[in-house]
Amino acid sequence: MCSRSARRVERGSGVRVSYLIRPAKKLRGRWVAAGDKSITHRAFLFGALGEGESRVRGANAGADCARSRAIAEAIGARIEPVAGEERTSWRLFGRGGRFRAPGVTLDAGNSGTTLRLACGLLAAQDFSVTLDGDASLRRRPMARVQAPLAALGAALTLSPEGTAPLTLRGAPLKGCVWTSPVASAQVKSAFLLAALQATGPSTYREPQLSRDHSERLLARMGARLGRDGEGVLHLAGPQSLRCVDLRVPGDLSSAAFLIAAALLVEGGSVLVKNLGVNPTRTGFLDVLQRMGARFALYHPREEGGEPVADLLAQHSSLRATEIQPEELPRLIDEIPLLAVLAARATGESRLRGLAELRVKESDRLAATAALLTAFGASARVEGDDLVVAGGGALRGAEIDSGGDHRLAMAAAVLGLVSRGESRVRDTACVATSFPEFPGLLRRFSDGALSREQDEPEADADEAAC
């Protein structure tokens, strides 16, 4: 399933876009952080399960969240843009769990969050539905969400490779106890959405506490959740949810790229306002502190059940660090960027236990090492660890993002502090999470980044829409 509007947002014209980056002579600016992607996904999909009307303000405008919005509409939720704020503010009318069969394949595009959460949302429905995604999403493992939903009573059939496309046959669900082998907010959220529609008590255990946006939003919507220590959740179903108005805080994982640029560029300084600083997401800031970065949080407050603050970051001399596996749930999306910072730090850094990066939008572990090496940094993969020797001179490079938005942005930041011009190809993927990125970086750096169009290419996924 793909609406015309969603296709325009996510597929674009089929033209490949490159970034041309020159060494930055300055990096200064201030902005209000773009809406958090994780919370925006949940606002649309949880809102579809709720009763009544809600208003979502400050939503992430990226293509991934447009997929969640389109799927919510396909199963019966009515979602309307707010006049004058068409990309970031929406009125949503929930279905109270009484969804309609979409009649077409639901297309999650590049968004693993959309696909996995939609499975939990639809697990108790009395119809079957097929969910699919783009070529990158079809490489990502889905057995980790199949198993807990099957324990609740849903039937989820995967491809022979254990990936999308997948077919979900909804059924009456019964509560269960599930212990997850991975700390995954996506798997946890899918389980919670299904367990809320099940009969009887359920318990979910994870090895470490993953990001808790789902628990916070569900509590605001009236769900009764109990926590027994870190990583153990209890609930009894079925439960109904009420729609609530939500102002989405800024996305730390996106803002991190401009924060890092300010730390690296001589004389750099950025102020980011309305930044979400949920403690299950701030591992990046903890590592920056260990590395000696100069930054400070101001005006801490709470909005919509989430902690928010303003952050000022300034150019810093960084020192090497180690990142341990138990830290990863709080900073998994920032690993490529932390590797970039390590390349400019004094000493050797080791980022441990990165196996999960192999099943992201790309093999991010290998791709991050290759990215650093292309720019002249010393980086190697040892088992599931990434070892980066910092302090060496960097040279401009020409690289292809491989369609991974976080690698594309990390490469752009690296280009700002490398000798000579750099070119990052295939950057349209940045629109999945942070479409404002190139414009902000260009403005803050006085034009060190410019965009070029490459040759048009056929859109292989268009026929699936």
mmCIF file of C-alpha atoms in Angstrom, residues 75-275:
data_model
loop_
_atom_site.group_PDB
_atom_site.id
_atom_site.type_symbol
_atom_site.label_atom_id
_atom_site.label_comp_id
_atom_site.label_asym_id
_atom_site.label_seq_id
_atom_site.Cartn_x
_atom_site.Cartn_y
_atom_site.Cartn_z
ATOM 1 C CA ILE A 75 -6.488 0.364 8.187
ATOM 2 C CA GLY A 76 -9.116 3.019 8.794
ATOM 3 C CA ALA A 77 -7.675 5.851 10.884
ATOM 4 C CA ARG A 78 -8.510 9.314 9.555
ATOM 5 C CA ILE A 79 -5.510 11.647 9.572
ATOM 6 C CA GLU A 80 -5.721 15.253 8.405
ATOM 7 C CA PRO A 81 -2.989 17.903 8.180
ATOM 8 C CA VAL A 82 -3.410 21.052 10.256
ATOM 9 C CA ALA A 83 -3.692 24.099 7.988
ATOM 10 C CA GLY A 84 -0.439 26.020 7.796
ATOM 11 C CA GLU A 85 1.543 23.166 9.373
ATOM 12 C CA GLU A 86 0.944 20.493 6.750
ATOM 13 C CA ARG A 87 4.201 18.595 7.246
ATOM 14 C CA THR A 88 4.420 18.529 11.035
ATOM 15 C CA SER A 89 0.950 18.841 12.619
ATOM 16 C CA TRP A 90 -1.907 16.378 12.200
ATOM 17 C CA ARG A 91 -5.400 15.616 13.496
ATOM 18 C CA LEU A 92 -5.908 11.905 14.011
ATOM 19 C CA PHE A 93 -9.177 10.051 14.580
ATOM 20 C CA GLY A 94 -8.554 6.617 16.092
ATOM 21 C CA ARG A 95 -10.410 3.377 15.433
ATOM 22 C CA GLY A 96 -10.348 1.956 18.947
ATOM 23 C CA GLY A 97 -8.799 -1.245 17.617
ATOM 24 C CA ARG A 98 -11.627 -1.890 15.142
ATOM 25 C CA PHE A 99 -9.551 -1.784 11.992
ATOM 26 C CA ARG A 100 -10.627 -2.523 8.451
ATOM 27 C CA ALA A 101 -8.826 -4.960 6.191
ATOM 28 C CA PRO A 102 -6.679 -2.885 3.835
ATOM 29 C CA GLY A 103 -7.160 -5.137 0.806
ATOM 30 C CA VAL A 104 -3.627 -4.357 -0.425
ATOM 31 C CA THR A 105 -0.082 -5.026 0.725
ATOM 32 C CA LEU A 106 1.009 -2.575 3.416
ATOM 33 C CA ASP A 107 4.332 -1.056 2.341
ATOM 34 C CA ALA A 108 6.658 -0.007 5.174
ATOM 35 C CA GLY A 109 9.255 1.366 2.759
ATOM 36 C CA ASN A 110 12.615 1.527 4.532
ATOM 37 C CA SER A 111 11.146 1.624 8.039
ATOM 38 C CA GLY A 112 11.725 -1.346 10.321
ATOM 39 C CA THR A 113 9.865 0.485 13.087
ATOM 40 C CA THR A 114 6.767 0.796 10.902
ATOM 41 C CA LEU A 115 6.843 -2.861 9.904
ATOM 42 C CA ARG A 116 7.403 -4.327 13.355
ATOM 43 C CA LEU A 117 4.961 -2.063 15.187
ATOM 44 C CA ALA A 118 2.287 -2.644 12.544
ATOM 45 C CA CYS A 119 2.588 -6.392 13.177
ATOM 46 C CA GLY A 120 1.760 -5.875 16.854
ATOM 47 C CA LEU A 121 -1.017 -3.427 16.042
ATOM 48 C CA LEU A 122 -2.775 -5.870 13.689
ATOM 49 C CA ALA A 123 -2.070 -9.142 15.523
ATOM 50 C CA ALA A 124 -5.577 -9.409 17.033
ATOM 51 C CA GLN A 125 -7.598 -8.451 13.947
ATOM 52 C CA ASP A 126 -9.930 -10.907 12.210
ATOM 53 C CA PHE A 127 -8.266 -10.581 8.810
ATOM 54 C CA SER A 128 -5.006 -11.426 7.099
ATOM 55 C CA VAL A 129 -2.630 -8.817 5.773
ATOM 56 C CA THR A 130 0.687 -8.808 3.925
ATOM 57 C CA LEU A 131 3.397 -6.330 4.895
ATOM 58 C CA ASP A 132 6.454 -5.550 2.821
ATOM 59 C CA GLY A 133 9.237 -3.003 2.414
ATOM 60 C CA ASP A 134 12.028 -1.908 0.129
ATOM 61 C CA ALA A 135 15.102 -3.954 -0.754
ATOM 62 C CA SER A 136 16.950 -2.791 2.361
ATOM 63 C CA LEU A 137 14.083 -3.644 4.710
ATOM 64 C CA ARG A 138 13.762 -7.067 3.097
ATOM 65 C CA ARG A 139 17.231 -7.871 4.439
ATOM 66 C CA ARG A 140 16.392 -7.116 8.058
ATOM 67 C CA PRO A 141 15.483 -9.956 10.467
ATOM 68 C CA MET A 142 11.832 -10.331 11.427
ATOM 69 C CA ALA A 143 11.901 -13.597 13.397
ATOM 70 C CA ARG A 144 12.593 -11.526 16.513
ATOM 71 C CA VAL A 145 9.064 -10.083 16.262
ATOM 72 C CA GLN A 146 7.440 -13.248 14.889
ATOM 73 C CA ALA A 147 8.234 -15.331 17.984
ATOM 74 C CA PRO A 148 6.658 -13.129 20.696
ATOM 75 C CA LEU A 149 3.544 -12.492 18.610
ATOM 76 C CA ALA A 150 3.196 -16.228 17.993
ATOM 77 C CA ALA A 151 3.411 -16.794 21.758
ATOM 78 C CA LEU A 152 0.399 -14.491 22.122
ATOM 79 C CA GLY A 153 -1.492 -16.450 19.438
ATOM 80 C CA ALA A 154 -0.916 -14.560 16.181
ATOM 81 C CA ALA A 155 0.290 -16.327 13.037
ATOM 82 C CA LEU A 156 3.098 -14.526 11.237
ATOM 83 C CA THR A 157 4.602 -16.125 8.133
ATOM 84 C CA LEU A 158 7.968 -14.804 6.956
ATOM 85 C CA SER A 159 9.917 -15.238 3.747
ATOM 86 C CA PRO A 160 12.272 -18.255 3.585
ATOM 87 C CA GLU A 161 15.064 -15.881 4.665
ATOM 88 C CA GLY A 162 13.151 -14.861 7.807
ATOM 89 C CA THR A 163 12.433 -11.378 6.487
ATOM 90 C CA ALA A 164 9.721 -9.377 4.744
ATOM 91 C CA PRO A 165 7.503 -9.803 2.859
ATOM 92 C CA LEU A 166 5.476 -11.333 5.646
ATOM 93 C CA THR A 167 1.847 -12.328 6.079
ATOM 94 C CA LEU A 168 0.049 -11.794 9.367
ATOM 95 C CA ARG A 169 -3.109 -13.730 10.159
ATOM 96 C CA GLY A 170 -4.778 -12.094 13.115
ATOM 97 C CA ALA A 171 -6.434 -14.172 15.827
ATOM 98 C CA PRO A 172 -7.876 -13.889 19.346
ATOM 99 C CA LEU A 173 -4.832 -13.416 21.546
ATOM 100 C CA LYS A 174 -4.076 -14.736 25.011
ATOM 101 C CA GLY A 175 -1.609 -13.121 27.409
ATOM 102 C CA CYS A 176 1.763 -14.762 27.931
ATOM 103 C CA VAL A 177 5.207 -14.335 29.460
ATOM 104 C CA TRP A 178 7.937 -13.481 26.964
ATOM 105 C CA THR A 179 11.665 -13.089 27.525
ATOM 106 C CA SER A 180 13.334 -11.307 24.632
ATOM 107 C CA PRO A 181 16.916 -12.267 23.755
ATOM 108 C CA VAL A 182 17.563 -8.735 22.466
ATOM 109 C CA ALA A 183 17.021 -5.278 23.934
ATOM 110 C CA SER A 184 14.838 -3.923 21.139
ATOM 111 C CA ALA A 185 12.298 -1.138 21.536
ATOM 112 C CA GLN A 186 10.660 -2.222 18.273
ATOM 113 C CA VAL A 187 10.092 -5.791 19.445
ATOM 114 C CA LYS A 188 8.944 -4.588 22.865
ATOM 115 C CA SER A 189 6.489 -2.145 21.295
ATOM 116 C CA ALA A 190 5.033 -4.769 18.961
ATOM 117 C CA PHE A 191 4.498 -7.088 21.933
ATOM 118 C CA LEU A 192 2.847 -4.356 24.018
ATOM 119 C CA LEU A 193 0.468 -3.367 21.214
ATOM 120 C CA ALA A 194 -0.603 -6.979 20.792
ATOM 121 C CA ALA A 195 -0.785 -7.732 24.536
ATOM 122 C CA LEU A 196 -3.093 -4.748 25.065
ATOM 123 C CA GLN A 197 -5.558 -6.528 22.764
ATOM 124 C CA ALA A 198 -5.048 -9.969 24.344
ATOM 125 C CA THR A 199 -7.063 -11.626 27.095
ATOM 126 C CA GLY A 200 -5.261 -12.059 30.400
ATOM 127 C CA PRO A 201 -1.954 -10.976 31.931
ATOM 128 C CA SER A 202 1.282 -10.622 29.991
ATOM 129 C CA THR A 203 4.884 -10.080 31.049
ATOM 130 C CA TYR A 204 7.722 -8.840 28.841
ATOM 131 C CA ARG A 205 11.360 -9.166 29.873
ATOM 132 C CA GLU A 206 14.351 -7.733 28.015
ATOM 133 C CA PRO A 207 18.053 -8.145 28.858
ATOM 134 C CA GLN A 208 18.565 -4.373 29.133
ATOM 135 C CA LEU A 209 16.173 -1.456 29.184
ATOM 136 C CA SER A 210 15.585 -0.265 25.615
ATOM 137 C CA ARG A 211 14.131 3.154 24.771
ATOM 138 C CA ASP A 212 10.864 3.616 26.633
ATOM 139 C CA HIS A 213 8.851 5.982 24.411
ATOM 140 C CA SER A 214 6.134 3.341 24.033
ATOM 141 C CA GLU A 215 5.621 2.919 27.764
ATOM 142 C CA ARG A 216 5.466 6.684 28.271
ATOM 143 C CA LEU A 217 2.953 7.281 25.490
ATOM 144 C CA LEU A 218 0.791 4.289 26.405
ATOM 145 C CA ALA A 219 0.633 5.493 30.011
ATOM 146 C CA ARG A 220 -0.563 8.905 28.793
ATOM 147 C CA MET A 221 -3.217 7.135 26.714
ATOM 148 C CA GLY A 222 -4.533 5.378 29.823
ATOM 149 C CA ALA A 223 -2.806 2.001 29.600
ATOM 150 C CA ARG A 224 -2.124 0.289 32.920
ATOM 151 C CA LEU A 225 1.462 -0.921 32.818
ATOM 152 C CA GLY A 226 3.543 -2.180 35.718
ATOM 153 C CA ARG A 227 7.323 -2.295 35.884
ATOM 154 C CA ASP A 228 9.194 -4.794 38.031
ATOM 155 C CA GLY A 229 12.712 -3.436 37.952
ATOM 156 C CA GLU A 230 14.480 -2.434 34.763
ATOM 157 C CA GLY A 231 13.530 -4.404 31.686
ATOM 158 C CA VAL A 232 10.414 -6.168 33.075
ATOM 159 C CA LEU A 233 6.898 -4.999 32.155
ATOM 160 C CA HIS A 234 3.513 -6.343 33.240
ATOM 161 C CA LEU A 235 0.054 -5.642 31.828
ATOM 162 C CA ALA A 236 -3.335 -7.294 31.654
ATOM 163 C CA GLY A 237 -5.556 -7.134 28.598
ATOM 164 C CA PRO A 238 -7.686 -6.269 26.934
ATOM 165 C CA GLN A 239 -7.332 -2.533 27.535
ATOM 166 C CA SER A 240 -8.736 0.408 25.620
ATOM 167 C CA LEU A 241 -6.736 3.561 24.938
ATOM 168 C CA ARG A 242 -7.844 7.167 24.718
ATOM 169 C CA CYS A 243 -6.430 9.530 22.130
ATOM 170 C CA VAL A 244 -4.343 12.388 23.549
ATOM 171 C CA ASP A 245 -2.828 15.555 22.150
ATOM 172 C CA LEU A 246 0.919 15.228 21.748
ATOM 173 C CA ARG A 247 3.738 17.673 21.106
ATOM 174 C CA VAL A 248 6.683 15.684 19.778
ATOM 175 C CA PRO A 249 10.085 16.673 21.232
ATOM 176 C CA GLY A 250 13.143 17.100 19.029
ATOM 177 C CA ASP A 251 15.078 14.087 17.785
ATOM 178 C CA LEU A 252 18.463 13.678 19.480
ATOM 179 C CA SER A 253 19.593 11.054 16.960
ATOM 180 C CA SER A 254 19.164 13.585 14.133
ATOM 181 C CA ALA A 255 20.441 16.636 16.010
ATOM 182 C CA ALA A 256 23.546 14.622 16.908
ATOM 183 C CA PHE A 257 24.997 15.168 13.420
ATOM 184 C CA LEU A 258 24.985 18.952 13.753
ATOM 185 C CA ILE A 259 26.164 18.729 17.362
ATOM 186 C CA ALA A 260 29.098 16.608 16.184
ATOM 187 C CA ALA A 261 29.880 19.062 13.388
ATOM 188 C CA ALA A 262 30.102 21.900 15.920
ATOM 189 C CA LEU A 263 32.434 19.852 18.121
ATOM 190 C CA LEU A 264 34.778 19.128 15.210
ATOM 191 C CA VAL A 265 34.926 22.394 13.236
ATOM 192 C CA GLU A 266 37.304 25.025 14.611
ATOM 193 C CA GLY A 267 35.248 27.713 16.377
ATOM 194 C CA GLY A 268 32.050 25.686 15.976
ATOM 195 C CA SER A 269 28.989 26.425 18.108
ATOM 196 C CA VAL A 270 25.362 25.302 17.793
ATOM 197 C CA LEU A 271 22.314 25.766 19.984
ATOM 198 C CA VAL A 272 19.533 23.227 19.511
ATOM 199 C CA LYS A 273 16.204 23.936 21.175
ATOM 200 C CA ASN A 274 13.400 21.605 22.259
ATOM 201 C CA LEU A 275 15.634 18.537 22.228
#
